[in-house]
XYZ file of C-alpha atoms in Angstrom:
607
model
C -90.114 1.962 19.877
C -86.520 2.963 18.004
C -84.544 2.130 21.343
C -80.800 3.501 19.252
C -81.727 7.131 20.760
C -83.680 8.546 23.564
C -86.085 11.488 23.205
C -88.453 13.101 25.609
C -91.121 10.685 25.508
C -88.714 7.970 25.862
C -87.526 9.604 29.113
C -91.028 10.267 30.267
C -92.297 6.819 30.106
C -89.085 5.583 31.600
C -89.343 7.930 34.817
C -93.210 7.018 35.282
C -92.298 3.485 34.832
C -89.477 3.812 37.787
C -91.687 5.276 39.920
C -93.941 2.526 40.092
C -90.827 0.460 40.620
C -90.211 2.260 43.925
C -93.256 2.777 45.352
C -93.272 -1.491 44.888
C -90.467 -2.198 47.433
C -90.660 1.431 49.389
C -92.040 -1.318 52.807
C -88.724 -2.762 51.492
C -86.266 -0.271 51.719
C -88.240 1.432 54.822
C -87.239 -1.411 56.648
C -83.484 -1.337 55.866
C -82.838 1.960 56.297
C -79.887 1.990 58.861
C -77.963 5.229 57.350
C -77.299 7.769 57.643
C -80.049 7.206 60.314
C -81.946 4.443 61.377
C -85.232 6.334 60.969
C -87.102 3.851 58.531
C -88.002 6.533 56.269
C -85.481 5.996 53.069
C -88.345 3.749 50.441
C -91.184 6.695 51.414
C -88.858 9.323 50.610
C -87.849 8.143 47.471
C -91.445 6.864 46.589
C -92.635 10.289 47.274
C -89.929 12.287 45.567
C -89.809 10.014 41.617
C -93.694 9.850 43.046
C -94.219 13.847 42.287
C -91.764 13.699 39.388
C -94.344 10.887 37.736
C -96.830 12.849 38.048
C -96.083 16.426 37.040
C -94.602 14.123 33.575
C -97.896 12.566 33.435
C -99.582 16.127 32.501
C -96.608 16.804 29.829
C -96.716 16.485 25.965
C -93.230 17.537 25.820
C -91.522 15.899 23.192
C -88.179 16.800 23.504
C -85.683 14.962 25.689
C -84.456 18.457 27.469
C -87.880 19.941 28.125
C -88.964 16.734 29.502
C -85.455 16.624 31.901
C -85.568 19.666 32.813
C -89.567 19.273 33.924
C -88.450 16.227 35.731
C -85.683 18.065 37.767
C -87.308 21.172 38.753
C -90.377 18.426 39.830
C -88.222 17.043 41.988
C -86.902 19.541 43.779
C -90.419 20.578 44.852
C -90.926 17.353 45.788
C -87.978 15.976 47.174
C -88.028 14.625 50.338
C -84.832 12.891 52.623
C -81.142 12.678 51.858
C -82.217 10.248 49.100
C -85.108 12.557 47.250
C -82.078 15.478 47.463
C -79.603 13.602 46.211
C -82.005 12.175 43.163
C -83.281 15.901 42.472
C -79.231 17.082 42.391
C -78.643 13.842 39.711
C -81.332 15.096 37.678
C -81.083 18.693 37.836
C -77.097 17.867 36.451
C -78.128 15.324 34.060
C -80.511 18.561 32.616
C -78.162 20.982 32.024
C -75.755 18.609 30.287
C -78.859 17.403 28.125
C -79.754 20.990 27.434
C -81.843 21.832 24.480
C -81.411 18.307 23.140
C -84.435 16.959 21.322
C -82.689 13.551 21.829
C -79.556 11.783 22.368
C -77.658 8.411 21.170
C -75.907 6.106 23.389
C -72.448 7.391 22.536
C -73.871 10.755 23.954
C -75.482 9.387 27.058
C -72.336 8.339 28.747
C -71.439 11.852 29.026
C -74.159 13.150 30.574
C -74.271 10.346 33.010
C -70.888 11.636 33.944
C -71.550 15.402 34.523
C -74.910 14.804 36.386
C -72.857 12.220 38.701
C -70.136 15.086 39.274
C -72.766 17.605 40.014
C -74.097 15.048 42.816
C -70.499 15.290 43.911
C -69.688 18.771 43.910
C -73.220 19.679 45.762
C -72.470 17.235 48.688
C -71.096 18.576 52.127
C -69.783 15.044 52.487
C -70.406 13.208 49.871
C -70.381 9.491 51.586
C -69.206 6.022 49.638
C -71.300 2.801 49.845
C -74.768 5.097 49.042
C -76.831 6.370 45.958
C -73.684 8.236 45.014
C -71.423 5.105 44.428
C -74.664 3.694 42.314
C -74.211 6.959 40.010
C -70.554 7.042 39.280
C -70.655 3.275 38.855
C -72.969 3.382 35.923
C -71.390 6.330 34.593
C -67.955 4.609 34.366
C -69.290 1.879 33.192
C -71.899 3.805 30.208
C -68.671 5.452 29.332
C -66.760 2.566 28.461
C -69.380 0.654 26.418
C -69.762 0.993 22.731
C -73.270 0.056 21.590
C -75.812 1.588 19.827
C -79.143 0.598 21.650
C -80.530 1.956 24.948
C -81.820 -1.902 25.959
C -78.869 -2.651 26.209
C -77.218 -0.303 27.697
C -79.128 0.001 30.471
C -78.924 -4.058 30.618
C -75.479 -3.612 31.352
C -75.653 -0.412 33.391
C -78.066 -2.854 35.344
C -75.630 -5.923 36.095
C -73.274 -2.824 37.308
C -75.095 -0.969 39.699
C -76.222 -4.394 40.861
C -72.509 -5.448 41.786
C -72.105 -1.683 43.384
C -75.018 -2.430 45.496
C -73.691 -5.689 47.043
C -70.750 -4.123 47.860
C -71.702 -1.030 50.045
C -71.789 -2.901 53.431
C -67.628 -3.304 52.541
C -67.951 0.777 52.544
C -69.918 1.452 54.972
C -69.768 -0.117 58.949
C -73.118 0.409 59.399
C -74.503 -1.505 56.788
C -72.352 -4.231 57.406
C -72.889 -4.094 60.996
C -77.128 -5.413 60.099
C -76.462 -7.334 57.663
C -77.912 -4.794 54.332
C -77.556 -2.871 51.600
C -77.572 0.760 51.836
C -81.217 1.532 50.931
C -81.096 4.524 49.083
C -78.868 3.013 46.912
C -80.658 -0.443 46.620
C -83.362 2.627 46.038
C -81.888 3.815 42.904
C -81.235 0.784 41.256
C -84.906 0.129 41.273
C -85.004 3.148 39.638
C -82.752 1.937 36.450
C -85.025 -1.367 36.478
C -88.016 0.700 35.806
C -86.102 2.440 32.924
C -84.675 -0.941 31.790
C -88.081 -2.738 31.902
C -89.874 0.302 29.865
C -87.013 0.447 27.353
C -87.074 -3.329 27.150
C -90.907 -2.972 26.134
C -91.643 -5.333 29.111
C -92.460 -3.192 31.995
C -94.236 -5.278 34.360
C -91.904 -8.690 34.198
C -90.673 -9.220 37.329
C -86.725 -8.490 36.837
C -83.937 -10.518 38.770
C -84.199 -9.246 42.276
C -80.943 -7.189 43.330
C -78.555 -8.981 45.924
C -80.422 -9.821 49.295
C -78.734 -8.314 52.806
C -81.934 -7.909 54.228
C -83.140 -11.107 54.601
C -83.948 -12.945 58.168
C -83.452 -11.781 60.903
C -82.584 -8.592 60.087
C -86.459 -7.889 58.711
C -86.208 -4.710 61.335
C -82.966 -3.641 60.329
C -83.845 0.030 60.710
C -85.258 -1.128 64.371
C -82.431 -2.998 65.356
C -79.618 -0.627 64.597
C -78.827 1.828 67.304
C -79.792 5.368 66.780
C -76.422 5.804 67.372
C -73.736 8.733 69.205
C -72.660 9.959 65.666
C -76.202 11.412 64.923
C -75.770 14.201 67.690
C -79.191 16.382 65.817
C -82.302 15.481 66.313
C -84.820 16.846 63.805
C -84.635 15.866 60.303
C -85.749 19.597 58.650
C -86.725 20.296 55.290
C -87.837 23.137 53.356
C -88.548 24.930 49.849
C -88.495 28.499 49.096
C -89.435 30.452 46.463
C -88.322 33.748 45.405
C -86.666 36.286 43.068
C -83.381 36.426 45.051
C -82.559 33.610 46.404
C -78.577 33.270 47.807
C -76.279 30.787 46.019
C -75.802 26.710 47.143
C -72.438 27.710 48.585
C -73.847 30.718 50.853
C -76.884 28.277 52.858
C -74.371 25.340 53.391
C -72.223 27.848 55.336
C -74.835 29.042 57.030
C -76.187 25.635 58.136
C -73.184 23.952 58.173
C -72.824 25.977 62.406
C -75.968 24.591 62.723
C -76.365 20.991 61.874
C -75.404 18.113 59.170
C -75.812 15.737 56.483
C -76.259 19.006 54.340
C -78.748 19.115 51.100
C -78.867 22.246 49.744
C -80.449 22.978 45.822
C -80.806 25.790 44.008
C -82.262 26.307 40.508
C -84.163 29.280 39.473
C -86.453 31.191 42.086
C -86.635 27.486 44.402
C -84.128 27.177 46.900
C -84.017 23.620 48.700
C -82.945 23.054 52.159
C -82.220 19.335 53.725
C -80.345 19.403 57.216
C -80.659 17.565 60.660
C -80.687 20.098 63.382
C -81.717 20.961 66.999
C -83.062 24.280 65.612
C -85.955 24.141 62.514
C -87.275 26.743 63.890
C -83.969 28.830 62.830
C -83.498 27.507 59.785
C -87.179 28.267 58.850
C -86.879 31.819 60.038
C -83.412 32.404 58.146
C -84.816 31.044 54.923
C -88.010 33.036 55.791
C -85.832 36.254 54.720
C -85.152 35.245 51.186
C -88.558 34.724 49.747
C -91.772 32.414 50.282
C -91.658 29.602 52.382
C -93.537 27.124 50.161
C -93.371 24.374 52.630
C -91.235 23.176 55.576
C -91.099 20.162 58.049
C -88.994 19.188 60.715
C -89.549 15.874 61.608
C -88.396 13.873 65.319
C -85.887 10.911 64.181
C -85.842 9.869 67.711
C -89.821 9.390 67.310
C -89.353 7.944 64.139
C -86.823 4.952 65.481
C -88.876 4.417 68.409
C -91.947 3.938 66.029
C -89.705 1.023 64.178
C -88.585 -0.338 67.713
C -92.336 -0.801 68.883
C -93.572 -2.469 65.832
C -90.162 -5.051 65.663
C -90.874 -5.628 68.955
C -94.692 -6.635 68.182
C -93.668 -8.154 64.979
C -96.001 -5.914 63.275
C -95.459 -4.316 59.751
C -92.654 -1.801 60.174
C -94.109 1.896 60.637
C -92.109 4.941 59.696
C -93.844 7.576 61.729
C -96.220 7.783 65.341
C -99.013 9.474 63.004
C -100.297 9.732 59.327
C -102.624 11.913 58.312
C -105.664 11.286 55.890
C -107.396 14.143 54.558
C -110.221 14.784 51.548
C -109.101 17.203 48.264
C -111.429 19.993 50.163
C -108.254 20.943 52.191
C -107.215 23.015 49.399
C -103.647 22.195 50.252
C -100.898 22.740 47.435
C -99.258 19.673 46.139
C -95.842 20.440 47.266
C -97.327 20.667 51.145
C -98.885 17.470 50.595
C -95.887 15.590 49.644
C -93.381 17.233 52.175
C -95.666 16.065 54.732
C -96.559 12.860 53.213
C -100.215 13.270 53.900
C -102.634 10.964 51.787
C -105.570 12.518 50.045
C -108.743 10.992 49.321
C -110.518 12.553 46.589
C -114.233 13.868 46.305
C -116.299 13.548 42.916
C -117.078 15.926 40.444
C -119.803 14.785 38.129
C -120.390 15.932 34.465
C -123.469 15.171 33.140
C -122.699 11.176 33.069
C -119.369 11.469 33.899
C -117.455 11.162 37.397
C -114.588 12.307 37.745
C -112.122 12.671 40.954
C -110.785 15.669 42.426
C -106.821 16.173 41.801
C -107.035 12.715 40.057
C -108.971 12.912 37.148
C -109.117 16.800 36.682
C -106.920 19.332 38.017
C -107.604 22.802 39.317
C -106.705 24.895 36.309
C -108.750 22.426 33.638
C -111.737 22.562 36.119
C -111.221 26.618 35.198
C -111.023 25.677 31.488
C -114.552 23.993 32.195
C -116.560 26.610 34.112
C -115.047 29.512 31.777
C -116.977 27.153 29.505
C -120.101 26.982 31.372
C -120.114 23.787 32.912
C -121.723 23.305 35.681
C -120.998 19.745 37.630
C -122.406 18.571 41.095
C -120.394 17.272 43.477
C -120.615 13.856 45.666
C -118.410 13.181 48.777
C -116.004 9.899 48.575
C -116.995 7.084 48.552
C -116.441 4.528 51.768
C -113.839 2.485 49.641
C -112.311 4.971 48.916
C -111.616 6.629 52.681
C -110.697 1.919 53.390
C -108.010 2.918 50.604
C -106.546 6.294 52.006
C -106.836 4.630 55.544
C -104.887 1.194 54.167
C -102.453 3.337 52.865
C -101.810 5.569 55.828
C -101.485 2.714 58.175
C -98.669 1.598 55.656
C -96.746 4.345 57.461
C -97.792 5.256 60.493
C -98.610 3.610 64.400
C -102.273 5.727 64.205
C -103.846 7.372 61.471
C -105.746 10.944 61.808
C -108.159 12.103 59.135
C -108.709 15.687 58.922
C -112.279 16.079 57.024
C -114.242 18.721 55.092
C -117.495 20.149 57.420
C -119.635 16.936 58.388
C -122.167 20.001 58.169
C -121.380 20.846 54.384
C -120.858 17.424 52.946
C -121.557 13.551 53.513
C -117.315 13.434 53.544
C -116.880 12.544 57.402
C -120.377 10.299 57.322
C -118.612 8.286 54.753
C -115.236 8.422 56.374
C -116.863 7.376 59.633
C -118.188 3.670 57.489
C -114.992 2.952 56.627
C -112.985 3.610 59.702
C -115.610 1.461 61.688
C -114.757 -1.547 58.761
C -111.288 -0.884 60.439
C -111.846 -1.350 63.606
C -110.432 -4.328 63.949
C -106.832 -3.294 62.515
C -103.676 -2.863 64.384
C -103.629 0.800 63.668
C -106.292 2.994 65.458
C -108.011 5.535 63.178
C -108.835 9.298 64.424
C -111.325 11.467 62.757
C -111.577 15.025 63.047
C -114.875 17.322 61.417
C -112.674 20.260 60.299
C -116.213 22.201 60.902
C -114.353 23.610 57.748
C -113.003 23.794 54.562
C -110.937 24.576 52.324
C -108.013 26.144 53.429
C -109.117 26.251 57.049
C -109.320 22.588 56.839
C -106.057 22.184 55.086
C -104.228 24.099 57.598
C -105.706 22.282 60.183
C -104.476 18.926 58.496
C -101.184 20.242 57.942
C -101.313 21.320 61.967
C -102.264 17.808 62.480
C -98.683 16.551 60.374
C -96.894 18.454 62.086
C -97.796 17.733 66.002
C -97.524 14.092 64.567
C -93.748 14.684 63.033
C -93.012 15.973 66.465
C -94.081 12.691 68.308
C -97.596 13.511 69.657
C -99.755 10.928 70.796
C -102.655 11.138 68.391
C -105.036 11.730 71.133
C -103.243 15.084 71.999
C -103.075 15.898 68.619
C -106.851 15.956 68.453
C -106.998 17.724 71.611
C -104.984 20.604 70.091
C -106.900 20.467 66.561
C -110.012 21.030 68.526
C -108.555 24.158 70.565
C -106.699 25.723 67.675
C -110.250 25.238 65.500
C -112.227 27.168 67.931
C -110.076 30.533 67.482
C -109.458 29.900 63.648
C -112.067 30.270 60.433
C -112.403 30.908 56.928
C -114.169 33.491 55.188
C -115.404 33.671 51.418
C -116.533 36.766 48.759
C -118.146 35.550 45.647
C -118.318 37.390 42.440
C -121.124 35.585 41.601
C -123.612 33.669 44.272
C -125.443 31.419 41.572
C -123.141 28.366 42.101
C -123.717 28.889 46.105
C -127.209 28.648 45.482
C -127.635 25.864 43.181
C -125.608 23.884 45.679
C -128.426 24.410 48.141
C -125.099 25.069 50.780
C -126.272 28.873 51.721
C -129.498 28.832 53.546
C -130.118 32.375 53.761
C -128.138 33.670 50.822
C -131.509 34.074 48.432
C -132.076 36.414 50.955
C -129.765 38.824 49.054
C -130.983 38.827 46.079
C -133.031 41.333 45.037
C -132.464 43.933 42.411
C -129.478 45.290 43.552
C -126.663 45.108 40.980
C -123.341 43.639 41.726
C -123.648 42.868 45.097
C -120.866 40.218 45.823
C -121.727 38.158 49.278
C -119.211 37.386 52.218
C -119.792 34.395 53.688
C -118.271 32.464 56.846
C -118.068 29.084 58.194
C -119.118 29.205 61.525
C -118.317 27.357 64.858
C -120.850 24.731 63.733
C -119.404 24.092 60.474
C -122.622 25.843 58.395
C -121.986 28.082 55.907
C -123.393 31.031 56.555
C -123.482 35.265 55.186
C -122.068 37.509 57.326
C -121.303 41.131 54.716
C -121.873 42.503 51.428
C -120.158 44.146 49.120
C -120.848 46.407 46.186
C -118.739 46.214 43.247
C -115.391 43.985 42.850
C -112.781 46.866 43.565
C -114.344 46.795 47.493
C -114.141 43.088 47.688
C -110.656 43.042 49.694
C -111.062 46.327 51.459
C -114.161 44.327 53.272
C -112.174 40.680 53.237
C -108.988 42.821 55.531
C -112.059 44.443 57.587
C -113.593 41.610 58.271
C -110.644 39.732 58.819
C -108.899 42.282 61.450
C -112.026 41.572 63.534
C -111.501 38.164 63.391
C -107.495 37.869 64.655
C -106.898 39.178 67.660
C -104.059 42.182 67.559
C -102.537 40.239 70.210
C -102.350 37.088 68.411
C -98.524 35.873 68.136
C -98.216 32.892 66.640
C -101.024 32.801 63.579
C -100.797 31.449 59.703
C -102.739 32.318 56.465
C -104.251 31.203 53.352
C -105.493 32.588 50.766
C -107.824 30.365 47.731
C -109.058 31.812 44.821
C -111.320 30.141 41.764
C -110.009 31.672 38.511
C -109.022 34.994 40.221
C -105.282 34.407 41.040
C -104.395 38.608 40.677
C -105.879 38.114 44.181
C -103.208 36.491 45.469
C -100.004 39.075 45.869
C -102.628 42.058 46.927
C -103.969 40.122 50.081
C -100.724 38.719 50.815
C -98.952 42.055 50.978
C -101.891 43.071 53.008
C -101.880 40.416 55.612
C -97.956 40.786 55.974
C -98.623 44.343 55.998
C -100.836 43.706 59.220
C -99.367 40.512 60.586
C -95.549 40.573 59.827
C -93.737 38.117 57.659
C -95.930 34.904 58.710
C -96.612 31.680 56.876
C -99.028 32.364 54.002
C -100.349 29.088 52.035
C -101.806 30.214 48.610
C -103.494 27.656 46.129
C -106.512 27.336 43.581
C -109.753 26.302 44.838
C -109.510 22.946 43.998
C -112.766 21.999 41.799
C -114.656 20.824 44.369
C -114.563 24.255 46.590
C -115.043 26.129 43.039
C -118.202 23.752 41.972
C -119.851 25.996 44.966
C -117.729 29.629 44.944
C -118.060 29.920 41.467
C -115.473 31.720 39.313
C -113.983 35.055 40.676
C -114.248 34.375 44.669
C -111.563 34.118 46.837
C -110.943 33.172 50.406
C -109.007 33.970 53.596
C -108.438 31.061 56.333
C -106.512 31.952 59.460
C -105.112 29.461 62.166
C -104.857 30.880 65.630
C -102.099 28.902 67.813
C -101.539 30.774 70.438
């Protein structure tokens, strides 16, 4: 590797490489989070946000060094997540546009742009706040700046020993940190960032570099337990959310807007996303202000006085420090979009797809649009459910996190999914954290609205056994509904008992099938000819949601067919009012059985 210039598959490797350097020590920096809130959250944040940045680089062949930036900022703003993940996203999204259209730069050139992505950090920030990941960035940018070398090794070698001496300094800027005895974690954050890029640059990426100065040694394991909450954080819900849309206002006109309403103010704009980072007493609000500038891809608002009493309990037990009352586990049926996923911090365990000889795992191995590639080719895989090792490794994961785990599962009457989940969770039994299933009696998007239902109560501080209570009323008064263009996948799958009913001779007859109260998927319509397919899908559906229903949400799946997205959006909204509508691709596993051309409608009744 020619290390005297950096191009985009230089940059690629590096960021992949730093992400596995965070998700390392995320326990780590979880534990001495103290600021700007003692919530424990700072190393899962930043895990989650380089986390979806890895992996959207992961599908790229991009080799030039400003297609590959520029993928790597507009990743992380849709998967940003915290002060920390914001702040990251703004570096990145600066350090693109002073890249450019750059194939690839030299190390006289990199200073530069070090510089103008650290000012656009800067210029973004309400309040931009010394002794965090900010000081990190302008420290390495003064100090790339004044060297004058020729190799990226180097560089970053010395950029290293830097941002190493800025870390040990931030308790002298900030009382806080000094007050517990750590560094700020964010910023110890970053700088295991620039070890990943120094240890892939180096050629060595696994050696174990010199460990950054230690703050957070004994007895201050708990920092983020043992620091008070404190009177200067007077908001209470740490609210995030991304929207998409066509005309989005400027940076300058949000922060105004949410500056009357809360603080420690995030706000990113680039292209049709708009992100939104602010600690308020009112999400709701800010959700329904940002509702009237486009789609609400996905929002959270998340209790920090939950989140510190979480981290008090377990200091208290001396048990591994948990970020949050509840984590959710659920299986790749849900559906759910990626940028959902992450906001929420859910963990996925994936089902199997198996070609011929081959297994491969859903959203791992194969994504949604090359499973698409495949069936346009006439493939034709069976599915298996996961296996119990890997439900032990979604749960082990989870209770990483979180005081109980809940695990919202595809149909125990469609799949072996929950049977299998059920094996592992009793293997668990004998864990600290308590494990919650809950049979969907649904999928797809039904199932991953429910899981997201089940984040959401658990963001807010519900006891996990309440939260189950509620998933099981909300289920009873929600479904999901299915047309296929074509039933011969639904049939081969053996999953439609009475569906050969329908066969005949007629010609293009396209089934509509629900998923009852039981879980079973079953036929309810017909429908002649494609054009009538959504026609029937609103009919049906207006039967289904009560006209008095106020508070309901959407989604809307489709297997190869996305021109059905928009129409049945406008339609619902048409009918419903400008609600939440979650749209995604069937992910392979749902269109093994639908088969290409169907789409779906799942409602959630909370009322």
């Amino acid at each position: 590797m020619d290390t005297t210039y950096l191009d985009g598959a230089g940059l690629r490797g590096a960021l992949i490489m730093s992400a596995e350097y965070v998700n390392r020590h995320r326990a780590d920096l979880n534990r001495i989070n103290v600021f700007p809130v003692p919530d424990g959250d700072t190393g899962t944040n930043l895990a989650l946000t380089i986390g979806s940045i890895a992996d959207q680089l992961k599908r790229s062949s991009e080799m030039s060094l400003g297609a590959v930036a520029r993928a790597a900022a507009n990743a992380g703003i849709m998967g940003a997540r915290g002060n920390c993940g914001m702040i990251l996203s703004h570096f990145l999204l600066g350090m693109a546009d002073a890249i450019g259209d750059r194939a690839r730069l030299r190390v006289s050139e990199f200073g530069q742009v070090l510089r103008s992505a650290t000012e656009h950090v800067y210029k973004a920030l309400e309040k931009p706040v010394e002794g965090t990941m900010i000081t990190i960035m302008r420290a390495i940018a003064d100090e790339a700046e004044r060297l004058q070398h020729s190799d990226f090794v180097v560089l970053f070698e010395r950029l290293l020993v830097k941002a190493r001496e800025a870390l040990a300094n931030t308790p002298e800027l900030l009382p806080a940190l000094k007050a517990r005895g750590v560094v700020d974690a964010g910023a110890k954050g970053f700088v295991h960032i620039l070890e990943g890029i120094s240890g892939y640059l180096s050629g060595d990426p696994l050696v174990a570099l010199e460990d950054t100065p230690e703050y957070d040694a004994e007895p201050s394991v708990f920092a983020a337990a043992e620091a008070d909450f404190g009177a200067e954080e007077q908001y209470r819900f740490c609210t995030e959310a991304l929207v998409r849309g066509d005309a989005l206002p400027e940076q300058d006109v949000v922060r105004a807007w949410l500056r009357e309403r809360g603080d420690s103010l995030v706000v990113i704009r680039s292209g049709d996303m708009l992100k939104v980072h602010v600690h308020t007493d009112e999400p709701e609000a800010v959700f329904g202000y940002l509702r009237g500038f486009g789609r609400l891809a996905s929002h959270k608002a998340e209790d920090m006085h939950a989140q510190h009493a979480v981290a008090e309990r377990a200091a208290a037990g001396h048990m591994t420090l948990a970020r949050r009352p509840v984590s959710v586990v659920t299986d790749t049926a849900c559906d759910l979009p990626d940028e959902i996923v992450r906001a929420h911090g859910m963990h996925l365990v994936p089902l199997n797809l198996i070609f011929e000889n081959q297994v491969l795992r859903d959203r791992v191995d194969i994504t949604a649009d090359e499973f698409v590639e495949q069936l346009k080719k006439g493939a034709h895989p069976s599915t298996s459910q996961p296996t119990p090792a890997a439900f032990m490794e979604g749960f082990r994961r989870a209770a990483e996190e979180g005081e109980s785990v809940i695990a919202v599962l595809l149909s125990s009457a469609l799949s072996g999914t929950f049977a299998s989940a059920q094996m592992a969770a009793k293997q668990r039994a004998d864990t600290e954290v308590p494990i919650h299933l809950f049979d969907s009696k649904g999928g797809s998007l039904l199932q991953g609205l429910l899981a997201l239902k089940a984040s959401e109560l658990g963001e807010l501080g519900w006891e996990p056994a309440k939260v189950v209570a509620e998933l099981e009323r909300v289920r009873r008064q929600s479904g999901f509904f299915i047309v296929l263009d074509t039933f011969e996948r639904a049939l081969a799958s053996g999953r439609v008992g009475r569906g050969k009913a329908w066969l005949g001779s007629l010609l293009d007859i396209k089934p509509v099938l629900d998923i009852d109260q039981t879980g079973k998927l079953i036929p309810i319509d017909r429908v002649r000819g494609r054009k009538n397919a959504l026609p029937k899908m609103l009919e049906v559906l207006e039967k289904k949601v009560p006209k008095s229903a106020k508070k309901v949400r959407f989604g809307i799946m489709h297997v190869a067919a996305p021109e059905m997205l928009d129409p049945v959006a406008d339609e619902i909204r048409k009918r419903w009012g400008n609600v939440d509508i979650i749209t995604s691709a069937g992910t392979p596993i749902i269109g093994t059985h639908a088969g290409e051309g169907a789409f779906g409608i799942a409602y959630l009744v909370e009322d």
